[in-house]
CSV table of N, CA and C in Angstrom, one decimal:
chain,number,residue,atom,x,y,z
A,9,ASP,N,-1.5,1.2,23.0
A,9,ASP,CA,-1.9,1.8,21.8
A,9,ASP,C,-0.8,1.7,20.7
A,10,GLU,N,0.5,1.8,21.2
A,10,GLU,CA,1.5,1.7,20.2
A,10,GLU,C,1.5,0.4,19.4
A,11,VAL,N,1.3,-0.7,20.1
A,11,VAL,CA,1.3,-2.0,19.5
A,11,VAL,C,0.2,-2.1,18.5
A,12,ALA,N,-1.0,-1.4,18.7
A,12,ALA,CA,-2.1,-1.5,17.7
A,12,ALA,C,-1.7,-0.9,16.4
A,13,TYR,N,-0.9,0.2,16.4
A,13,TYR,CA,-0.4,0.8,15.2
A,13,TYR,C,0.5,-0.1,14.5
A,14,LEU,N,1.5,-0.7,15.2
A,14,LEU,CA,2.4,-1.6,14.5
A,14,LEU,C,1.7,-2.9,14.0
A,15,ARG,N,0.7,-3.4,14.8
A,15,ARG,CA,0.0,-4.5,14.3
A,15,ARG,C,-0.8,-4.2,13.0
A,16,GLY,N,-1.4,-3.0,13.0
A,16,GLY,CA,-2.1,-2.6,11.8
A,16,GLY,C,-1.2,-2.5,10.6
A,17,LEU,N,0.0,-1.9,10.8
A,17,LEU,CA,1.0,-1.8,9.7
A,17,LEU,C,1.4,-3.2,9.3
A,18,SER,N,1.6,-4.1,10.2
A,18,SER,CA,2.0,-5.5,9.8
A,18,SER,C,1.0,-6.2,9.0
A,19,ARG,N,-0.3,-5.8,9.1
A,19,ARG,CA,-1.4,-6.5,8.4
A,19,ARG,C,-1.5,-6.0,6.9
A,20,MET,N,-0.8,-4.9,6.6
A,20,MET,CA,-0.8,-4.3,5.3
A,20,MET,C,0.2,-5.1,4.4
A,21,SER,N,-0.1,-5.1,3.1
A,21,SER,CA,0.9,-5.7,2.2
A,21,SER,C,1.0,-4.8,1.0
A,22,PRO,N,1.9,-3.8,1.1
A,22,PRO,CA,2.0,-2.8,0.1
A,22,PRO,C,2.4,-3.4,-1.3
A,23,GLU,N,3.2,-4.5,-1.2
A,23,GLU,CA,3.6,-5.1,-2.5
A,23,GLU,C,2.4,-5.7,-3.3
A,24,LYS,N,1.3,-5.9,-2.6
A,24,LYS,CA,0.0,-6.4,-3.2
A,24,LYS,C,-1.0,-5.3,-3.3
A,25,LEU,N,-0.5,-4.1,-3.0
A,25,LEU,CA,-1.4,-2.9,-3.0
A,25,LEU,C,-2.5,-3.0,-2.0
A,26,ASP,N,-2.2,-3.7,-0.9
A,26,ASP,CA,-3.2,-3.8,0.2
A,26,ASP,C,-2.7,-2.9,1.4
A,27,PHE,N,-3.4,-1.7,1.5
A,27,PHE,CA,-3.1,-0.8,2.5
A,27,PHE,C,-4.1,-0.7,3.6
A,28,ASN,N,-4.8,-1.8,3.8
A,28,ASN,CA,-5.8,-1.9,4.8
A,28,ASN,C,-5.2,-2.3,6.1
A,29,PRO,N,-5.3,-1.4,7.2
A,29,PRO,CA,-4.7,-1.8,8.5
A,29,PRO,C,-5.6,-2.8,9.3
A,30,HIS,N,-6.8,-2.9,8.8
A,30,HIS,CA,-7.8,-3.8,9.5
A,30,HIS,C,-8.0,-3.4,11.0
A,31,PHE,N,-7.9,-2.1,11.2
A,31,PHE,CA,-8.1,-1.5,12.5
A,31,PHE,C,-8.6,-0.1,12.3
A,32,PHE,N,-9.8,0.2,12.8
A,32,PHE,CA,-10.4,1.5,12.5
A,32,PHE,C,-11.0,2.2,13.7
A,33,ARG,N,-10.4,2.0,14.9
A,33,ARG,CA,-10.8,2.6,16.1
A,33,ARG,C,-10.5,4.1,16.2
A,34,TRP,N,-9.4,4.5,15.6
A,34,TRP,CA,-8.9,5.9,15.8
A,34,TRP,C,-8.9,6.7,14.5
A,35,GLY,N,-8.9,6.0,13.4
A,35,GLY,CA,-8.7,6.7,12.1
A,35,GLY,C,-7.4,6.0,11.5
A,36,THR,N,-7.3,6.1,10.2
A,36,THR,CA,-6.2,5.3,9.6
A,36,THR,C,-5.1,6.2,9.1
A,37,GLY,N,-5.3,7.5,9.1
A,37,GLY,CA,-4.2,8.4,8.5
A,37,GLY,C,-2.9,8.2,9.2
A,38,HIS,N,-2.9,8.1,10.5
A,38,HIS,CA,-1.6,7.9,11.2
A,38,HIS,C,-0.9,6.6,10.8
A,39,PHE,N,-1.6,5.6,10.5
A,39,PHE,CA,-1.0,4.4,10.0
A,39,PHE,C,-0.1,4.7,8.8
A,40,TYR,N,-0.6,5.5,7.9
A,40,TYR,CA,0.1,5.8,6.7
A,40,TYR,C,1.3,6.7,6.9
A,41,GLU,N,1.1,7.7,7.8
A,41,GLU,CA,2.2,8.6,8.2
A,41,GLU,C,3.3,7.7,8.8
A,42,LEU,N,2.9,6.8,9.7
A,42,LEU,CA,3.9,6.0,10.4
A,42,LEU,C,4.6,5.0,9.4
A,43,GLY,N,3.8,4.5,8.5
A,43,GLY,CA,4.3,3.6,7.5
A,43,GLY,C,5.4,4.2,6.6
A,44,VAL,N,5.1,5.5,6.3
A,44,VAL,CA,6.1,6.2,5.5
A,44,VAL,C,7.4,6.4,6.2
A,45,VAL,N,7.4,6.7,7.5
A,45,VAL,CA,8.6,6.9,8.3
A,45,VAL,C,9.3,5.6,8.5
A,46,ILE,N,8.6,4.5,8.8
A,46,ILE,CA,9.2,3.3,9.0
A,46,ILE,C,9.8,2.7,7.7
A,47,GLY,N,9.0,2.9,6.6
A,47,GLY,CA,9.5,2.5,5.3
A,47,GLY,C,10.8,3.3,4.9
A,48,ALA,N,10.8,4.6,5.2
A,48,ALA,CA,12.1,5.4,4.9
A,48,ALA,C,13.2,4.9,5.8
A,49,ALA,N,12.9,4.5,7.1
A,49,ALA,CA,14.0,4.0,7.9
A,49,ALA,C,14.5,2.7,7.4
A,50,LYS,N,13.6,1.9,6.8
A,50,LYS,CA,14.0,0.6,6.2
A,50,LYS,C,15.0,0.9,5.0
A,51,ILE,N,14.5,1.8,4.2
A,51,ILE,CA,15.3,2.1,3.0
A,51,ILE,C,16.7,2.6,3.4
A,52,LEU,N,16.8,3.4,4.4
A,52,LEU,CA,18.0,4.0,4.9
A,52,LEU,C,18.9,3.0,5.7
A,53,GLY,N,18.3,1.8,5.9
A,53,GLY,CA,19.1,0.7,6.6
A,53,GLY,C,19.0,0.9,8.1
A,54,ILE,N,18.1,1.7,8.6
A,54,ILE,CA,18.0,1.9,10.1
A,54,ILE,C,17.3,0.8,10.8
A,55,VAL,N,16.2,0.3,10.1
A,55,VAL,CA,15.4,-0.8,10.7
A,55,VAL,C,15.4,-2.0,9.7
A,56,LYS,N,15.2,-3.1,10.3
A,56,LYS,CA,14.9,-4.3,9.5
A,56,LYS,C,13.5,-4.8,9.7
A,57,LEU,N,12.8,-4.9,8.6
A,57,LEU,CA,11.4,-5.4,8.8
A,57,LEU,C,11.3,-6.8,8.4
A,58,CYS,N,10.5,-7.6,9.1
A,58,CYS,CA,10.3,-9.0,8.9
A,58,CYS,C,8.9,-9.4,9.3
A,59,LYS,N,8.3,-10.3,8.5
A,59,LYS,CA,6.9,-10.7,8.8
A,59,LYS,C,6.9,-11.7,9.9
A,60,ASP,N,8.0,-12.4,10.2
A,60,ASP,CA,8.1,-13.4,11.2
A,60,ASP,C,8.3,-12.8,12.6
A,61,LYS,N,7.3,-13.0,13.5
A,61,LYS,CA,7.3,-12.4,14.8
A,61,LYS,C,8.5,-12.9,15.6
A,62,ASP,N,8.9,-14.2,15.4
A,62,ASP,CA,10.1,-14.7,16.1
A,62,ASP,C,11.3,-13.9,15.9
A,63,PHE,N,11.5,-13.3,14.7
A,63,PHE,CA,12.6,-12.5,14.4
A,63,PHE,C,12.8,-11.4,15.5
A,64,TYR,N,11.7,-10.8,15.9
A,64,TYR,CA,11.7,-9.7,16.9
A,64,TYR,C,11.9,-10.2,18.3
A,65,TYR,N,11.6,-11.4,18.6
A,65,TYR,CA,11.9,-12.0,19.9
A,65,TYR,C,13.4,-12.3,20.0
A,66,LYS,N,13.9,-12.7,18.8
A,66,LYS,CA,15.3,-13.1,18.8
A,66,LYS,C,16.2,-11.8,18.8
A,67,TYR,N,15.7,-10.8,18.1
A,67,TYR,CA,16.5,-9.5,18.0
A,67,TYR,C,15.6,-8.4,18.5
A,68,PRO,N,15.4,-8.2,19.8
A,68,PRO,CA,14.5,-7.2,20.3
A,68,PRO,C,15.0,-5.8,20.0
A,69,GLU,N,16.3,-5.6,19.7
A,69,GLU,CA,16.8,-4.3,19.4
A,69,GLU,C,16.2,-3.8,18.1
A,70,GLU,N,15.8,-4.7,17.2
A,70,GLU,CA,15.2,-4.3,15.9
A,70,GLU,C,13.8,-3.8,16.2
A,71,SER,N,13.1,-4.4,17.1
A,71,SER,CA,11.7,-3.9,17.5
A,71,SER,C,11.9,-2.5,18.1
A,72,ALA,N,12.9,-2.3,18.9
A,72,ALA,CA,13.1,-1.0,19.6
A,72,ALA,C,13.4,0.0,18.5
A,73,LYS,N,14.1,-0.3,17.5
A,73,LYS,CA,14.3,0.7,16.4
A,73,LYS,C,13.1,1.1,15.7
A,74,ILE,N,12.1,0.2,15.5
A,74,ILE,CA,10.8,0.5,14.9
A,74,ILE,C,10.1,1.5,15.8
A,75,TYR,N,10.0,1.2,17.1
A,75,TYR,CA,9.4,2.1,18.1
A,75,TYR,C,10.0,3.5,18.0
A,76,LEU,N,11.3,3.5,18.0
A,76,LEU,CA,12.0,4.8,18.0
A,76,LEU,C,11.7,5.6,16.7
A,77,ALA,N,11.6,4.9,15.6
A,77,ALA,CA,11.3,5.6,14.3
A,77,ALA,C,9.8,6.2,14.4
A,78,GLY,N,8.9,5.4,15.0
A,78,GLY,CA,7.6,5.9,15.2
A,78,GLY,C,7.5,7.1,16.2
A,79,ARG,N,8.3,7.0,17.2
A,79,ARG,CA,8.3,8.0,18.2
A,79,ARG,C,8.9,9.3,17.7
A,80,PHE,N,9.9,9.1,16.8
A,80,PHE,CA,10.5,10.2,16.1
A,80,PHE,C,9.4,11.0,15.3
A,81,LEU,N,8.5,10.3,14.7
A,81,LEU,CA,7.4,11.0,14.0
A,81,LEU,C,6.6,11.8,15.0
A,82,SER,N,6.3,11.3,16.2
A,82,SER,CA,5.6,12.1,17.2
A,82,SER,C,6.3,13.3,17.6
A,83,VAL,N,7.6,13.2,17.8
A,83,VAL,CA,8.5,14.3,18.1
A,83,VAL,C,8.4,15.4,17.0
A,84,PHE,N,8.6,14.9,15.8
A,84,PHE,CA,8.5,15.8,14.6
A,84,PHE,C,7.2,16.6,14.6
A,85,PHE,N,6.1,15.9,14.7
A,85,PHE,CA,4.8,16.6,14.7
A,85,PHE,C,4.7,17.6,15.9
A,86,ALA,N,5.2,17.2,17.1
A,86,ALA,CA,5.2,18.1,18.3
A,86,ALA,C,6.0,19.3,18.0
A,87,LEU,N,7.1,19.2,17.5
A,87,LEU,CA,8.0,20.4,17.2
A,87,LEU,C,7.4,21.3,16.1
A,88,ALA,N,6.9,20.6,15.1
A,88,ALA,CA,6.2,21.4,14.0
A,88,ALA,C,5.0,22.1,14.5
A,89,THR,N,4.3,21.6,15.5
A,89,THR,CA,3.1,22.2,16.0
A,89,THR,C,3.5,23.5,16.8
A,90,ILE,N,4.6,23.4,17.5
A,90,ILE,CA,5.1,24.5,18.3
A,90,ILE,C,5.4,25.7,17.3
A,91,PHE,N,6.1,25.4,16.2
A,91,PHE,CA,6.4,26.4,15.2
A,91,PHE,C,5.1,26.9,14.5
A,92,LEU,N,4.1,26.1,14.3
A,92,LEU,CA,2.8,26.5,13.7
A,92,LEU,C,2.1,27.4,14.7
A,93,LEU,N,2.2,27.1,15.9
A,93,LEU,CA,1.5,27.9,17.0
A,93,LEU,C,2.2,29.3,17.0
A,94,TYR,N,3.5,29.3,16.9
A,94,TYR,CA,4.2,30.6,16.8
A,94,TYR,C,3.7,31.4,15.6
A,95,LEU,N,3.6,30.8,14.5
A,95,LEU,CA,3.1,31.5,13.3
A,95,LEU,C,1.6,32.0,13.5
A,96,LEU,N,0.8,31.2,14.1
A,96,LEU,CA,-0.6,31.5,14.4
A,96,LEU,C,-0.7,32.7,15.3
A,97,GLY,N,0.1,32.7,16.4
A,97,GLY,CA,0.1,33.8,17.3
A,97,GLY,C,0.6,35.1,16.7
A,98,LYS,N,1.7,34.9,15.9
A,98,LYS,CA,2.2,36.1,15.2
A,98,LYS,C,1.2,36.7,14.2
A,99,LYS,N,0.5,35.8,13.5
A,99,LYS,CA,-0.5,36.3,12.5
A,99,LYS,C,-1.6,37.0,13.2
A,100,ILE,N,-2.1,36.4,14.3
A,100,ILE,CA,-3.3,37.0,15.0
A,100,ILE,C,-2.9,38.3,15.8
A,101,PHE,N,-1.8,38.2,16.5
A,101,PHE,CA,-1.4,39.3,17.4
A,101,PHE,C,-0.1,39.9,16.9
A,102,ASN,N,1.0,39.3,17.4
A,102,ASN,CA,2.4,39.8,17.0
A,102,ASN,C,3.4,38.8,17.3
A,103,GLY,N,4.6,39.0,17.0
A,103,GLY,CA,5.7,38.1,17.1
A,103,GLY,C,5.9,37.6,18.6
A,104,GLN,N,5.7,38.6,19.5
A,104,GLN,CA,5.9,38.2,20.9
A,104,GLN,C,4.8,37.3,21.4
A,105,ALA,N,3.6,37.5,20.9
A,105,ALA,CA,2.5,36.6,21.3
A,105,ALA,C,2.7,35.2,20.7
A,106,GLY,N,3.3,35.2,19.5
A,106,GLY,CA,3.6,33.9,18.8
A,106,GLY,C,4.7,33.2,19.6
A,107,LEU,N,5.7,33.9,20.0
A,107,LEU,CA,6.7,33.2,20.8
A,107,LEU,C,6.2,32.7,22.1
A,108,LEU,N,5.4,33.5,22.8
A,108,LEU,CA,4.8,33.1,24.1
A,108,LEU,C,3.9,31.8,23.9
A,109,ALA,N,3.1,31.8,22.8
A,109,ALA,CA,2.2,30.7,22.6
A,109,ALA,C,3.1,29.4,22.3
A,110,GLY,N,4.1,29.6,21.5
A,110,GLY,CA,4.9,28.4,21.2
A,110,GLY,C,5.7,28.0,22.4
A,111,PHE,N,6.2,28.9,23.2
A,111,PHE,CA,6.9,28.5,24.4
A,111,PHE,C,5.9,27.8,25.4
A,112,LEU,N,4.7,28.3,25.6
A,112,LEU,CA,3.8,27.6,26.5
A,112,LEU,C,3.4,26.2,26.0
A,113,LEU,N,3.3,26.1,24.7
A,113,LEU,CA,3.0,24.7,24.2
A,113,LEU,C,4.2,23.8,24.4
A,114,ALA,N,5.4,24.4,24.2
A,114,ALA,CA,6.7,23.6,24.4
A,114,ALA,C,6.9,23.1,25.8
A,115,ILE,N,6.4,23.8,26.8
A,115,ILE,CA,6.5,23.4,28.2
A,115,ILE,C,5.3,22.7,28.7
A,116,SER,N,4.3,22.6,27.9
A,116,SER,CA,3.0,21.9,28.3
A,116,SER,C,3.3,20.5,28.6
A,117,PRO,N,3.0,20.0,29.8
A,117,PRO,CA,3.2,18.6,30.2
A,117,PRO,C,2.5,17.6,29.3
A,118,ALA,N,1.3,17.9,28.9
A,118,ALA,CA,0.5,17.0,28.0
A,118,ALA,C,1.2,16.9,26.6
A,119,HIS,N,1.6,18.0,26.1
A,119,HIS,CA,2.3,18.0,24.8
A,119,HIS,C,3.6,17.2,24.9
A,120,ILE,N,4.3,17.4,25.9
A,120,ILE,CA,5.6,16.7,26.1
A,120,ILE,C,5.4,15.2,26.2
A,121,VAL,N,4.4,14.8,27.0
A,121,VAL,CA,4.1,13.4,27.2
A,121,VAL,C,3.6,12.7,25.9
A,122,HIS,N,2.7,13.4,25.2
A,122,HIS,CA,2.2,12.8,23.9
A,122,HIS,C,3.3,12.7,22.9
A,123,SER,N,4.3,13.6,22.9
A,123,SER,CA,5.4,13.5,21.9
A,123,SER,C,6.3,12.3,22.2
A,124,HIS,N,6.2,11.6,23.3
A,124,HIS,CA,7.0,10.5,23.6
A,124,HIS,C,6.5,9.2,23.1
A,125,TYR,N,5.3,9.1,22.6
A,125,TYR,CA,4.6,7.9,22.2
A,125,TYR,C,4.3,7.8,20.7
A,126,LEU,N,4.3,6.6,20.2
A,126,LEU,CA,4.0,6.3,18.8
A,126,LEU,C,2.5,6.3,18.7
A,127,LYS,N,1.9,7.4,18.8
A,127,LYS,CA,0.4,7.6,18.7
A,127,LYS,C,0.1,8.8,17.9
A,128,ALA,N,-1.2,9.0,17.6
A,128,ALA,CA,-1.7,10.0,16.6
A,128,ALA,C,-1.9,11.3,17.3
A,129,ASP,N,-1.7,11.5,18.6
A,129,ASP,CA,-2.1,12.7,19.3
A,129,ASP,C,-1.3,13.9,18.8
A,130,THR,N,0.0,13.8,18.6
A,130,THR,CA,0.7,15.0,18.1
A,130,THR,C,0.4,15.2,16.6
A,131,SER,N,0.1,14.2,15.9
A,131,SER,CA,-0.3,14.3,14.5
A,131,SER,C,-1.6,15.1,14.3
A,132,VAL,N,-2.6,14.7,15.0
A,132,VAL,CA,-3.9,15.4,14.9
A,132,VAL,C,-3.8,16.8,15.4
A,133,THR,N,-3.0,17.1,16.4
A,133,THR,CA,-2.7,18.4,16.9
A,133,THR,C,-2.1,19.3,15.8
A,134,PHE,N,-1.1,18.7,15.2
A,134,PHE,CA,-0.4,19.4,14.1
A,134,PHE,C,-1.4,19.8,13.0
A,135,TRP,N,-2.2,18.8,12.5
A,135,TRP,CA,-3.1,19.0,11.4
A,135,TRP,C,-4.1,20.1,11.8
A,136,LEU,N,-4.6,20.0,13.0
A,136,LEU,CA,-5.7,21.0,13.4
A,136,LEU,C,-5.1,22.4,13.6
A,137,THR,N,-3.8,22.5,14.1
A,137,THR,CA,-3.2,23.8,14.1
A,137,THR,C,-3.0,24.4,12.7
A,138,SER,N,-2.6,23.5,11.8
A,138,SER,CA,-2.5,23.9,10.4
A,138,SER,C,-3.8,24.4,9.9
A,139,LEU,N,-4.9,23.7,10.2
A,139,LEU,CA,-6.2,24.1,9.7
A,139,LEU,C,-6.5,25.5,10.3
A,140,LEU,N,-6.2,25.7,11.5
A,140,LEU,CA,-6.5,27.1,12.1
A,140,LEU,C,-5.7,28.2,11.4
A,141,LEU,N,-4.5,27.9,11.1
A,141,LEU,CA,-3.6,28.9,10.4
A,141,LEU,C,-4.2,29.1,9.0
A,142,PHE,N,-4.5,28.1,8.3
A,142,PHE,CA,-5.1,28.3,6.9
A,142,PHE,C,-6.4,29.0,7.0
A,143,SER,N,-7.2,28.8,8.0
A,143,SER,CA,-8.5,29.4,8.1
A,143,SER,C,-8.3,30.9,8.4
A,144,ILE,N,-7.2,31.3,9.1
A,144,ILE,CA,-6.9,32.7,9.3
A,144,ILE,C,-6.6,33.3,8.0
A,145,TYR,N,-5.8,32.6,7.2
A,145,TYR,CA,-5.5,33.2,5.8
A,145,TYR,C,-6.7,33.3,5.0
A,146,LEU,N,-7.6,32.3,5.2
A,146,LEU,CA,-8.9,32.4,4.5
A,146,LEU,C,-9.7,33.6,4.9
A,147,CYS,N,-9.7,33.9,6.1
A,147,CYS,CA,-10.4,35.1,6.6
A,147,CYS,C,-9.9,36.4,5.9
A,148,GLU,N,-8.6,36.5,5.7
A,148,GLU,CA,-8.0,37.6,5.1
A,148,GLU,C,-8.3,37.7,3.6
A,149,THR,N,-8.0,36.6,2.9
A,149,THR,CA,-8.2,36.6,1.5
A,149,THR,C,-8.8,35.3,1.1
A,150,PRO,N,-10.1,35.3,0.8
A,150,PRO,CA,-10.8,34.0,0.4
A,150,PRO,C,-10.4,33.5,-1.0
A,151,LYS,N,-9.2,33.0,-1.0
A,151,LYS,CA,-8.7,32.5,-2.3
A,151,LYS,C,-8.9,30.9,-2.3
A,152,LEU,N,-8.9,30.4,-3.5
A,152,LEU,CA,-9.1,29.0,-3.6
A,152,LEU,C,-8.0,28.2,-3.0
A,153,LYS,N,-6.8,28.7,-3.0
A,153,LYS,CA,-5.7,27.9,-2.4
A,153,LYS,C,-5.8,27.7,-0.9
A,154,TRP,N,-6.4,28.7,-0.2
A,154,TRP,CA,-6.6,28.6,1.2
A,154,TRP,C,-7.7,27.6,1.5
A,155,TYR,N,-8.8,27.6,0.7
A,155,TYR,CA,-9.8,26.5,0.8
A,155,TYR,C,-9.2,25.1,0.6
A,156,PHE,N,-8.3,25.0,-0.4
A,156,PHE,CA,-7.7,23.7,-0.6
A,156,PHE,C,-6.8,23.3,0.6
A,157,TRP,N,-6.0,24.2,1.1
A,157,TRP,CA,-5.1,23.8,2.2
A,157,TRP,C,-5.9,23.6,3.5
A,158,ALA,N,-6.9,24.3,3.7
A,158,ALA,CA,-7.8,24.1,4.9
A,158,ALA,C,-8.5,22.8,4.7
A,159,GLY,N,-9.0,22.5,3.6
A,159,GLY,CA,-9.7,21.2,3.4
A,159,GLY,C,-8.7,20.0,3.5
A,160,LEU,N,-7.5,20.1,3.0
A,160,LEU,CA,-6.5,19.1,3.0
A,160,LEU,C,-6.1,18.8,4.5
A,161,THR,N,-5.8,19.9,5.2
A,161,THR,CA,-5.4,19.7,6.6
A,161,THR,C,-6.6,19.2,7.5
A,162,LEU,N,-7.8,19.6,7.2
A,162,LEU,CA,-8.9,19.0,7.9
A,162,LEU,C,-9.1,17.5,7.6
A,163,ALA,N,-8.9,17.1,6.4
A,163,ALA,CA,-9.0,15.7,6.0
A,163,ALA,C,-7.9,14.9,6.7
A,164,ALA,N,-6.7,15.5,6.8
A,164,ALA,CA,-5.6,14.8,7.5
A,164,ALA,C,-5.9,14.7,9.0
A,165,ALA,N,-6.5,15.7,9.5
A,165,ALA,CA,-6.8,15.6,11.0
A,165,ALA,C,-7.8,14.6,11.3
A,166,ILE,N,-8.9,14.6,10.5
A,166,ILE,CA,-10.0,13.6,10.7
A,166,ILE,C,-9.4,12.2,10.4
A,167,SER,N,-8.6,12.0,9.4
A,167,SER,CA,-8.1,10.7,9.2
A,167,SER,C,-7.1,10.2,10.3
A,168,SER,N,-6.4,11.1,10.9
A,168,SER,CA,-5.5,10.8,12.0
A,168,SER,C,-6.3,10.3,13.3
A,169,GLN,N,-7.3,11.1,13.6
A,169,GLN,CA,-8.2,10.8,14.7
A,169,GLN,C,-9.6,11.3,14.3
A,170,TYR,N,-10.6,10.5,14.5
A,170,TYR,CA,-11.9,10.9,14.1
A,170,TYR,C,-12.4,12.1,14.8
A,171,SER,N,-11.9,12.4,16.0
A,171,SER,CA,-12.3,13.5,16.8
A,171,SER,C,-12.0,14.8,16.1
A,172,GLY,N,-11.2,14.8,15.0
A,172,GLY,CA,-10.9,16.0,14.2
A,172,GLY,C,-12.1,16.5,13.5
A,173,VAL,N,-13.2,15.7,13.4
A,173,VAL,CA,-14.4,16.1,12.7
A,173,VAL,C,-15.1,17.3,13.5
A,174,CYS,N,-14.7,17.5,14.7
A,174,CYS,CA,-15.3,18.6,15.5
A,174,CYS,C,-14.9,19.9,14.9
A,175,PHE,N,-13.9,20.0,14.1
A,175,PHE,CA,-13.4,21.2,13.5
A,175,PHE,C,-13.8,21.4,12.1
A,176,VAL,N,-14.8,20.7,11.6
A,176,VAL,CA,-15.2,20.7,10.2
A,176,VAL,C,-15.8,22.1,9.8
A,177,PHE,N,-16.3,22.8,10.8
A,177,PHE,CA,-16.9,24.1,10.5
A,177,PHE,C,-15.9,25.3,10.6
A,178,VAL,N,-14.7,25.0,11.0
A,178,VAL,CA,-13.7,26.1,11.2
A,178,VAL,C,-13.5,26.9,9.8
A,179,PRO,N,-13.2,26.2,8.7
A,179,PRO,CA,-13.0,27.0,7.5
A,179,PRO,C,-14.3,27.7,7.0
A,180,LEU,N,-15.4,27.1,7.3
A,180,LEU,CA,-16.7,27.8,6.9
A,180,LEU,C,-16.9,29.0,7.8
A,181,PHE,N,-16.6,28.9,9.1
A,181,PHE,CA,-16.8,30.1,9.9
A,181,PHE,C,-15.8,31.2,9.6
A,182,ALA,N,-14.7,30.8,9.0
A,182,ALA,CA,-13.7,31.8,8.6
A,182,ALA,C,-14.3,32.8,7.6
A,183,GLN,N,-15.4,32.4,6.9
A,183,GLN,CA,-16.0,33.3,5.9
A,183,GLN,C,-17.1,34.2,6.4
A,184,ILE,N,-17.5,34.0,7.7
A,184,ILE,CA,-18.6,34.7,8.3
A,184,ILE,C,-18.1,36.1,8.8
């Protein structure tokens, strides 16, 4: 799966305003998240990007740096989700419940494994946890800003993985 994300990124030509990954099996949002991180790593001089595949056969350490940059993104989303789950538990119950929820997610084998790979699993989990948090805020005070943030995080979740569409009614149910 990791190779498919990198292959999709290599098919894009941002200089020609072509942001089409030509791969639509899982959703395209994670391609762009990943592209931002790898692009930032290039600007910072951490990775070297080259259209020639032979470059990466000659310098495999450059390929490894790209994978590490992408895996860093997964770790970031995994850690941010733990923090969001803490906030969610604190909002619904109390600080101790939030800490327990965050701790249990932090030691969850599936969460740990998914944070090791350059895939959209931790991304979609982060966006859906954000959606749940904003929906709680929406329950308390139905302000336009909470609709906006709930809609934005729902769109990010769906674009990361199409399965995020299962949560489309969460902000609407928050009003019932």
